[in-house]
CSV table of C-alpha atoms in Angstrom, one decimal:
chain,number,residue,atom,x,y,z
R,141,MET,CA,37.2,224.0,84.3
R,142,ARG,CA,39.8,222.5,82.0
R,143,ASN,CA,39.6,222.9,78.2
R,144,PRO,CA,38.4,219.6,76.7
R,145,LEU,CA,40.2,220.3,73.5
R,146,GLY,CA,43.4,220.7,75.3
R,147,LEU,CA,42.9,217.4,77.1
R,148,LEU,CA,42.1,215.7,73.8
R,149,ALA,CA,45.3,217.0,72.3
R,150,LEU,CA,47.2,215.4,75.1
R,151,VAL,CA,45.3,212.1,75.0
R,152,VAL,CA,45.5,211.4,71.3
R,153,PRO,CA,49.3,211.2,71.1
R,154,MET,CA,49.4,209.0,74.2
R,155,LEU,CA,46.8,206.6,72.6
R,156,ALA,CA,48.9,206.5,69.4
R,157,LEU,CA,51.9,205.5,71.4
R,158,SER,CA,50.0,202.9,73.4
R,159,LEU,CA,48.5,201.4,70.3
R,160,GLY,CA,52.0,200.8,68.8
R,161,ALA,CA,52.7,203.7,66.6
R,162,ALA,CA,55.6,203.3,64.2
R,163,PRO,CA,59.0,204.0,65.8
R,164,ASP,CA,61.6,206.2,64.2
R,165,ALA,CA,63.9,204.4,61.8
R,166,PRO,CA,67.1,203.3,63.5
R,167,ASP,CA,70.3,205.2,62.9
R,168,PRO,CA,73.2,202.8,62.1
R,169,ASP,CA,75.7,205.4,63.4
R,170,ASN,CA,73.8,205.7,66.7
R,171,PRO,CA,75.5,203.3,69.3
R,172,ARG,CA,72.1,202.9,71.1
R,173,ASP,CA,70.4,201.8,68.0
R,174,ALA,CA,73.3,199.5,67.0
R,175,ARG,CA,73.2,197.8,70.5
R,176,ALA,CA,69.4,197.4,70.3
R,177,ALA,CA,69.8,195.8,66.8
R,178,LEU,CA,72.6,193.5,68.2
R,179,ARG,CA,70.4,192.3,71.1
R,180,ARG,CA,67.4,191.8,68.8
R,181,ALA,CA,69.5,189.8,66.3
R,182,VAL,CA,71.1,187.6,68.9
R,183,ALA,CA,67.7,186.8,70.4
R,184,GLU,CA,66.3,186.0,67.0
R,185,SER,CA,69.3,183.8,66.1
R,186,HIS,CA,68.8,181.8,69.3
R,187,ALA,CA,65.1,181.4,68.7
R,188,ALA,CA,65.6,180.3,65.1
R,189,ALA,CA,68.3,177.8,66.2
R,190,GLU,CA,65.9,176.3,68.9
R,191,ARG,CA,63.1,176.1,66.4
R,192,SER,CA,65.3,174.4,63.8
R,193,ALA,CA,66.5,171.8,66.3
R,194,ARG,CA,62.9,171.0,67.3
R,195,LEU,CA,61.8,170.7,63.7
R,196,GLU,CA,64.8,168.4,62.9
R,197,ARG,CA,63.7,166.2,65.8
R,198,ASP,CA,60.2,166.1,64.4
R,199,ALA,CA,61.5,165.2,61.0
R,200,GLU,CA,63.5,162.3,62.5
R,201,THR,CA,60.5,160.9,64.3
R,202,ALA,CA,57.9,161.5,61.6
R,203,ARG,CA,56.5,158.3,60.1
R,204,ASP,CA,54.8,159.9,57.1
R,205,ALA,CA,57.0,161.0,54.3
R,206,ALA,CA,55.0,164.2,53.7
R,207,ALA,CA,55.3,165.2,57.3
R,208,ARG,CA,59.0,164.5,57.4
R,209,THR,CA,59.6,166.6,54.3
R,210,ALA,CA,57.5,169.5,55.7
R,211,SER,CA,59.5,169.4,58.9
R,212,GLU,CA,62.8,169.3,57.0
R,213,THR,CA,61.9,172.3,54.9
R,214,ALA,CA,60.7,174.2,57.9
R,215,ALA,CA,64.0,173.4,59.7
R,216,LEU,CA,66.0,174.7,56.8
R,217,ALA,CA,63.9,177.9,56.7
R,218,ALA,CA,64.7,178.3,60.4
R,219,ARG,CA,68.4,177.9,59.7
R,220,ILE,CA,68.1,180.5,57.0
R,221,GLN,CA,66.5,182.9,59.4
R,222,GLN,CA,69.2,182.1,61.9
R,223,ALA,CA,71.9,182.9,59.4
R,224,GLU,CA,70.1,186.2,58.5
R,225,ALA,CA,70.0,187.1,62.2
R,226,GLY,CA,73.7,186.2,62.5
R,227,ILE,CA,74.5,188.6,59.6
R,228,ALA,CA,72.5,191.3,61.3
R,229,ALA,CA,74.4,190.7,64.6
R,230,ALA,CA,77.8,190.7,62.8
R,231,GLU,CA,76.9,194.0,61.1
R,232,ALA,CA,75.9,195.5,64.4
R,233,ARG,CA,79.1,194.4,66.1
R,234,LEU,CA,81.2,195.7,63.2
R,235,SER,CA,79.3,199.1,63.3
R,236,LEU,CA,79.9,199.4,67.0
R,237,ALA,CA,83.6,198.5,66.8
R,238,THR,CA,84.2,200.8,63.8
R,239,ARG,CA,82.5,203.8,65.5
R,240,GLU,CA,84.4,203.2,68.8
R,241,ARG,CA,87.7,203.0,66.9
R,242,ALA,CA,86.9,206.3,65.1
R,243,ILE,CA,86.1,208.1,68.4
R,244,LEU,CA,89.2,206.6,70.0
R,245,ARG,CA,91.4,207.6,67.1
R,246,GLU,CA,90.3,211.2,67.4
R,247,GLU,CA,91.0,211.2,71.1
R,248,LEU,CA,94.4,209.6,70.6
R,249,GLY,CA,95.3,212.2,68.0
R,250,ARG,CA,94.7,215.0,70.5
R,251,GLU,CA,96.5,213.2,73.4
R,252,GLN,CA,99.5,212.1,71.3
R,253,GLN,CA,100.6,215.6,70.2
R,254,PRO,CA,102.6,216.4,73.4
R,255,VAL,CA,104.1,212.9,73.5
R,256,VAL,CA,105.2,213.2,69.9
R,257,ARG,CA,107.0,216.5,70.6
R,258,LEU,CA,108.7,214.9,73.6
R,259,THR,CA,109.6,211.8,71.7
R,260,ALA,CA,111.2,214.0,68.9
R,261,ALA,CA,113.3,215.8,71.4
R,262,LEU,CA,114.4,212.6,73.1
R,263,GLN,CA,115.3,211.1,69.7
R,264,GLN,CA,117.4,214.2,68.8
R,265,PHE,CA,119.2,213.9,72.1
R,266,SER,CA,119.8,210.2,71.8
R,267,ARG,CA,121.4,210.7,68.4
R,268,ARG,CA,124.1,212.9,69.9
R,269,PRO,CA,127.1,210.7,70.8
R,270,LEU,CA,128.3,210.9,74.4
R,271,ALA,CA,132.0,211.0,73.2
R,272,LEU,CA,131.3,214.0,71.1
R,273,SER,CA,129.6,215.8,74.0
R,274,ALA,CA,132.7,215.2,76.1
R,275,LEU,CA,135.0,216.9,73.6
R,276,ARG,CA,133.0,220.1,73.6
R,277,PRO,CA,133.6,222.6,76.4
R,278,GLY,CA,131.0,222.6,79.0
R,279,SER,CA,129.0,219.9,77.2
R,280,LEU,CA,129.9,217.2,79.7
R,281,LYS,CA,128.3,219.2,82.5
R,282,ASP,CA,125.2,219.7,80.4
R,283,THR,CA,125.0,216.0,79.6
R,284,VAL,CA,125.2,215.0,83.2
R,285,TYR,CA,122.5,217.6,84.0
R,286,LEU,CA,120.3,216.3,81.2
R,287,ARG,CA,120.7,212.7,82.2
R,288,ALA,CA,119.8,213.5,85.8
R,289,MET,CA,116.8,215.4,84.6
R,290,LEU,CA,115.7,212.5,82.4
R,291,ASP,CA,116.1,210.1,85.2
R,292,THR,CA,113.6,212.2,87.2
R,293,ALA,CA,111.3,212.9,84.3
R,294,VAL,CA,110.9,209.4,82.9
R,295,PRO,CA,108.8,208.0,85.8
R,296,GLN,CA,106.6,211.1,85.5
R,297,ILE,CA,106.3,210.6,81.7
R,298,ARG,CA,105.4,207.0,82.2
R,299,GLY,CA,102.7,207.8,84.8
R,300,LYS,CA,101.2,210.5,82.6
R,301,THR,CA,101.1,208.3,79.5
R,302,ARG,CA,99.7,205.3,81.3
R,303,GLY,CA,96.2,206.3,80.2
R,304,LEU,CA,97.4,206.8,76.6
R,305,ARG,CA,99.0,203.3,76.6
R,306,SER,CA,95.7,201.8,77.8
R,307,ARG,CA,93.9,203.6,75.0
R,308,LEU,CA,96.3,202.2,72.5
R,309,ALA,CA,95.7,198.7,73.9
R,310,GLN,CA,92.0,199.4,73.6
R,311,SER,CA,92.4,200.4,70.0
R,312,ARG,CA,94.2,197.1,69.3
R,313,ARG,CA,91.4,195.2,70.9
R,314,LEU,CA,88.7,197.1,68.9
R,315,ARG,CA,90.7,196.4,65.7
R,316,ALA,CA,90.7,192.7,66.6
R,317,GLN,CA,86.9,192.8,67.3
R,318,ALA,CA,86.3,194.5,64.0
R,319,LEU,CA,88.3,191.8,62.1
R,320,ALA,CA,86.4,189.0,64.0
R,321,ALA,CA,83.1,190.6,63.1
R,322,SER,CA,84.1,190.9,59.5
R,323,GLU,CA,85.1,187.2,59.4
R,324,GLN,CA,81.8,186.2,61.2
R,325,LEU,CA,79.9,188.3,58.6
R,326,ARG,CA,81.6,186.4,55.7
R,327,THR,CA,81.0,183.1,57.4
R,328,GLU,CA,77.3,183.8,57.9
R,329,GLN,CA,76.9,185.0,54.3
R,330,GLN,CA,78.4,181.8,53.0
R,331,ARG,CA,76.2,179.7,55.4
R,332,LEU,CA,73.1,181.6,54.2
R,333,THR,CA,73.9,180.9,50.5
R,334,GLN,CA,74.5,177.2,51.3
R,335,ARG,CA,71.2,176.8,53.2
R,336,ARG,CA,69.2,178.6,50.5
R,337,SER,CA,70.6,176.2,48.0
R,338,GLU,CA,69.6,173.2,50.2
R,339,LEU,CA,66.1,174.6,50.6
R,340,ALA,CA,65.8,175.2,46.8
R,341,ALA,CA,66.8,171.5,46.2
R,342,ILE,CA,64.2,170.2,48.7
R,343,GLU,CA,61.5,172.5,47.2
R,344,SER,CA,62.3,171.2,43.7
R,345,ARG,CA,62.0,167.6,45.0
R,346,GLN,CA,58.6,168.5,46.6
R,347,ARG,CA,57.3,170.0,43.4
R,348,LEU,CA,58.2,166.8,41.5
R,349,GLU,CA,56.5,164.6,44.1
R,350,SER,CA,53.4,166.7,44.2
R,351,ARG,CA,52.6,166.5,40.4
R,352,GLN,CA,50.3,163.6,41.0
R,353,ALA,CA,47.9,165.8,43.0
R,354,SER,CA,48.2,168.8,40.7
R,355,GLY,CA,44.7,168.4,39.3
R,356,THR,CA,43.0,169.0,42.6
R,357,ALA,CA,45.4,171.8,43.5
R,358,ASN,CA,44.9,173.5,40.2
R,359,ARG,CA,41.1,173.4,40.7
R,360,GLU,CA,41.4,174.9,44.2
R,361,ALA,CA,43.8,177.6,42.9
R,362,GLU,CA,41.4,178.5,40.1
R,363,ARG,CA,38.6,178.9,42.7
R,364,ALA,CA,40.8,181.0,44.9
R,365,LEU,CA,41.7,183.3,41.9
R,366,ALA,CA,38.1,183.6,41.0
R,367,LEU,CA,37.3,184.7,44.6
R,368,ALA,CA,40.2,187.2,44.4
R,369,GLU,CA,38.7,188.7,41.2
R,370,GLU,CA,35.3,189.0,42.8
R,371,ALA,CA,36.4,190.4,46.1
R,372,ARG,CA,36.3,194.2,46.3
R,373,ASP,CA,39.1,194.4,48.9
R,374,LEU,CA,41.4,192.2,51.0
R,375,ASP,CA,38.9,192.0,53.9
R,376,ALA,CA,36.2,190.6,51.6
R,377,LEU,CA,38.7,188.0,50.2
R,378,VAL,CA,39.6,186.8,53.6
R,379,THR,CA,35.9,186.5,54.6
R,380,GLU,CA,35.1,184.5,51.5
R,381,LEU,CA,38.0,182.2,52.0
R,382,ASP,CA,37.0,181.7,55.7
R,383,ARG,CA,33.5,180.8,54.6
R,384,ALA,CA,34.8,178.4,52.0
R,385,GLY,CA,37.2,176.8,54.5
R,386,GLY,CA,34.4,176.4,57.1
R,387,LEU,CA,32.2,174.7,54.5
R,388,ARG,CA,35.1,172.4,53.6
R,389,GLN,CA,35.6,171.4,57.2
R,390,ARG,CA,31.8,170.7,57.7
R,391,LEU,CA,31.8,168.5,54.5
R,392,ALA,CA,34.8,166.6,55.7
R,393,ALA,CA,33.2,165.9,59.0
R,394,LEU,CA,30.1,164.3,57.4
R,395,PRO,CA,30.0,160.5,57.6
R,396,GLY,CA,30.7,158.6,54.4
R,397,PRO,CA,28.0,156.6,52.6
R,398,LEU,CA,26.8,153.3,54.2
R,399,LEU,CA,27.3,150.2,52.0
R,400,ARG,CA,24.3,147.9,51.5
R,401,PRO,CA,24.7,144.9,53.7
R,402,ALA,CA,24.8,141.4,52.0
R,403,GLN,CA,21.8,140.3,54.1
R,404,PRO,CA,19.5,143.3,54.6
R,405,GLU,CA,17.2,141.3,56.8
R,406,SER,CA,19.9,140.8,59.4
R,407,ALA,CA,21.1,144.4,59.4
R,408,GLN,CA,20.9,146.4,62.6
R,409,VAL,CA,20.7,150.1,63.0
R,410,ALA,CA,23.8,151.4,64.6
R,411,GLU,CA,23.6,154.3,66.9
R,412,ALA,CA,25.3,157.4,65.7
R,413,PRO,CA,28.6,157.9,67.5
R,414,VAL,CA,28.7,160.8,69.9
R,415,PRO,CA,31.4,163.2,68.7
R,416,ALA,CA,34.1,163.9,71.3
R,417,PRO,CA,34.0,167.5,72.5
R,418,GLU,CA,36.8,169.7,71.4
R,419,PRO,CA,39.1,170.7,74.2
R,420,THR,CA,39.3,174.3,73.2
R,421,ALA,CA,37.2,175.2,70.2
R,422,THR,CA,38.6,178.7,70.0
R,423,ALA,CA,42.2,178.1,70.9
R,424,ALA,CA,44.7,180.1,68.9
R,425,PRO,CA,47.2,178.3,66.8
R,426,ALA,CA,50.3,177.3,68.7
R,427,PRO,CA,53.2,177.7,68.3
R,428,TYR,CA,52.7,181.1,66.6
R,429,LEU,CA,55.7,182.7,65.0
R,430,LEU,CA,56.6,186.0,63.4
R,431,PRO,CA,57.0,185.4,59.6
R,432,VAL,CA,60.4,187.2,59.4
R,433,THR,CA,63.2,188.4,61.6
R,434,GLY,CA,63.5,192.2,61.8
R,435,ARG,CA,62.3,195.3,63.6
R,436,THR,CA,58.7,196.4,63.9
R,437,VAL,CA,57.9,199.5,61.9
R,438,LEU,CA,54.1,199.5,62.5
R,439,GLY,CA,52.4,198.0,65.5
R,440,PHE,CA,48.9,196.5,65.9
R,441,GLY,CA,46.3,199.2,66.2
R,442,ALA,CA,48.6,202.0,65.1
R,443,PRO,CA,46.9,204.9,63.3
R,444,THR,CA,47.2,204.8,59.5
R,445,ASP,CA,45.7,206.6,56.6
R,446,ALA,CA,43.1,203.8,56.2
R,447,GLY,CA,42.4,203.6,59.9
R,448,ALA,CA,43.8,201.5,62.7
R,449,SER,CA,46.4,198.9,61.7
R,450,GLY,CA,45.0,195.4,61.8
R,451,GLY,CA,48.4,193.7,62.1
R,452,LEU,CA,52.2,194.1,62.4
R,453,THR,CA,54.5,195.4,59.8
R,454,LEU,CA,58.1,194.2,60.0
R,455,ALA,CA,61.2,195.5,58.2
R,456,PRO,CA,63.4,192.5,57.5
R,457,ARG,CA,66.7,192.2,55.5
R,458,ALA,CA,66.5,192.4,51.7
R,459,GLY,CA,65.3,189.1,50.3
R,460,ALA,CA,64.7,187.7,53.8
R,461,GLN,CA,63.2,184.3,54.3
R,462,VAL,CA,59.4,184.4,55.1
R,463,VAL,CA,57.9,181.5,57.0
R,464,ALA,CA,54.4,180.4,58.0
R,465,PRO,CA,53.5,181.7,61.4
R,466,ALA,CA,51.6,178.5,62.3
R,467,ALA,CA,50.4,175.2,61.0
R,468,GLY,CA,47.5,175.3,58.5
R,469,ARG,CA,46.3,175.1,55.0
R,470,VAL,CA,47.1,177.5,52.2
R,471,ALA,CA,43.9,179.2,51.2
R,472,PHE,CA,45.4,181.7,48.8
R,473,ALA,CA,48.9,182.4,47.4
R,474,GLY,CA,49.7,184.9,44.7
R,475,PRO,CA,49.6,188.6,43.8
R,476,TYR,CA,46.8,190.8,45.0
R,477,ARG,CA,46.2,194.3,44.0
R,478,GLY,CA,48.0,196.9,46.2
R,479,TYR,CA,49.6,194.3,48.5
R,480,GLY,CA,52.2,192.6,46.3
R,481,ARG,CA,52.2,188.8,46.7
R,482,ILE,CA,50.2,187.5,49.6
R,483,VAL,CA,49.6,184.2,51.4
R,484,ILE,CA,46.5,183.4,53.4
R,485,ILE,CA,46.7,180.4,55.7
R,486,ALA,CA,43.6,178.9,57.3
R,487,HIS,CA,44.3,177.4,60.8
R,488,ALA,CA,42.0,175.3,63.0
R,489,ASN,CA,39.2,176.7,65.0
R,490,GLY,CA,38.4,179.6,62.6
R,491,TRP,CA,41.8,181.4,62.8
R,492,THR,CA,43.4,182.9,59.7
R,493,SER,CA,46.8,184.4,59.1
R,494,LEU,CA,47.5,186.9,56.3
R,495,VAL,CA,51.0,187.6,55.2
R,496,THR,CA,51.6,190.4,52.6
R,497,GLY,CA,54.6,192.1,51.0
R,498,LEU,CA,56.3,189.0,49.6
R,499,ALA,CA,58.4,189.3,46.4
R,500,ARG,CA,58.0,185.6,45.7
R,501,THR,CA,55.7,182.8,46.9
R,502,ASP,CA,56.9,179.2,47.2
R,503,VAL,CA,53.6,177.6,48.3
R,504,SER,CA,50.4,176.7,46.4
R,505,VAL,CA,46.7,176.6,47.3
R,506,GLY,CA,45.7,173.5,49.3
R,507,GLU,CA,49.2,172.8,50.6
R,508,GLN,CA,49.4,171.8,54.3
R,509,LEU,CA,52.0,173.7,56.2
R,510,VAL,CA,53.7,173.3,59.6
R,511,ALA,CA,54.7,176.2,61.7
R,512,GLY,CA,57.8,177.7,60.1
R,513,SER,CA,57.3,176.3,56.6
R,514,PRO,CA,58.9,178.5,54.0
R,515,LEU,CA,56.3,180.8,52.3
R,516,GLY,CA,58.7,182.8,50.0
R,517,ILE,CA,61.0,185.7,50.3
R,518,ALA,CA,60.7,189.5,51.0
R,519,ALA,CA,61.5,192.2,48.5
R,520,GLN,CA,65.0,193.4,47.7
R,521,ALA,CA,64.2,197.1,47.9
R,522,ARG,CA,62.7,198.5,51.1
R,523,PRO,CA,61.2,195.2,52.2
R,524,GLU,CA,58.2,195.3,54.5
R,525,VAL,CA,56.2,192.2,55.5
R,526,THR,CA,52.8,192.6,57.2
R,527,LEU,CA,51.2,189.9,59.4
R,528,GLU,CA,47.5,189.9,60.3
R,529,LEU,CA,45.9,187.3,62.5
R,530,ARG,CA,42.1,187.0,62.5
R,531,HIS,CA,39.5,185.0,64.3
R,532,GLY,CA,36.0,184.9,62.9
R,533,GLY,CA,37.0,187.8,60.6
R,534,GLU,CA,38.1,190.1,63.4
R,535,PRO,CA,41.7,191.2,63.7
R,536,VAL,CA,43.6,190.0,66.7
R,537,ASN,CA,47.0,191.2,68.0
R,538,PRO,CA,49.4,188.4,67.0
R,539,LEU,CA,51.9,189.4,69.7
R,540,ARG,CA,49.5,187.9,72.2
R,541,PHE,CA,50.4,184.4,71.0
R,542,VAL,CA,54.0,184.8,69.8
R,543,GLY,CA,56.2,182.6,72.0
């Protein structure tokens, strides 16, 4: 009979891995990690470019000014994430090229030593004039002998140094790749700065346009802050906000007051309209996005000090753009104890997204967002952004719905 404790010791690590335990931090000097980072950055750049193109088309076809502005800001946020991914890809290419050049330089240094000695001897021989050799006794015979020996040795030297010449050509190609990666890095950094300025201009215009509705937004923000003060933890806050959001939806679905007809005696009782059944009352929000580009440091269900992780923790670039994972309404935005600045978005059908770890929030309570709308930026020092998706208060793995 096998020892059950021994089996448990084997099963627990396997469960930790299957639940998405945090991987080791990537080593920038490791070629495998650099290539993985390059592939991830290229894929994220392509996805952000496609999302931005789709949002720009939505902005062009939108009839409502608010919807058009929302799509424009989301498209700019996608362009910012595309530039961030482009910077990560350029840094990975530069790291790979620099490392390969360093390795090749060491190999060339070892292989060039015999060639250097041979070249020095040939140069010394070539500086000896042929006329002077003819005046010395016996030197002419030596010269003829050396010339014949060189005629035989030169093809062999060329054959043996063919690999060395190819390595020198490879070194030149790597240098060109490193220069191109450096230029691409500068271009992406300039592009990122420009797009951030454009996004800031649009957000300033939005704030000016939304001052008319500031009274209602302020009242909602005050209620959200009061709930945050009363909630003992983040789970309780999300539950209370879900309950308030459900009540708001039920109140909005109620019919408005009926006006008294001009001739009451001729009024007829109208039958209540039968509500159309919802196609999928529990459908998850779609499309669903990751809020930042970067590597996953903690997976859904991974063991932590507080229990199993209820979301994903991503490590983006310093100050990275954070976007809304799906369309919805901002239920809470601001600092919360122990989590930095957070944003809670209420989606349709009882779904809620929680984004934590922001250094700055650019949305306000009550604001309607589209998928990809800018929420804020990540921290500058050791940024980590956590995404939690919940349905009816229960955590759900967001990777099931990320397209």
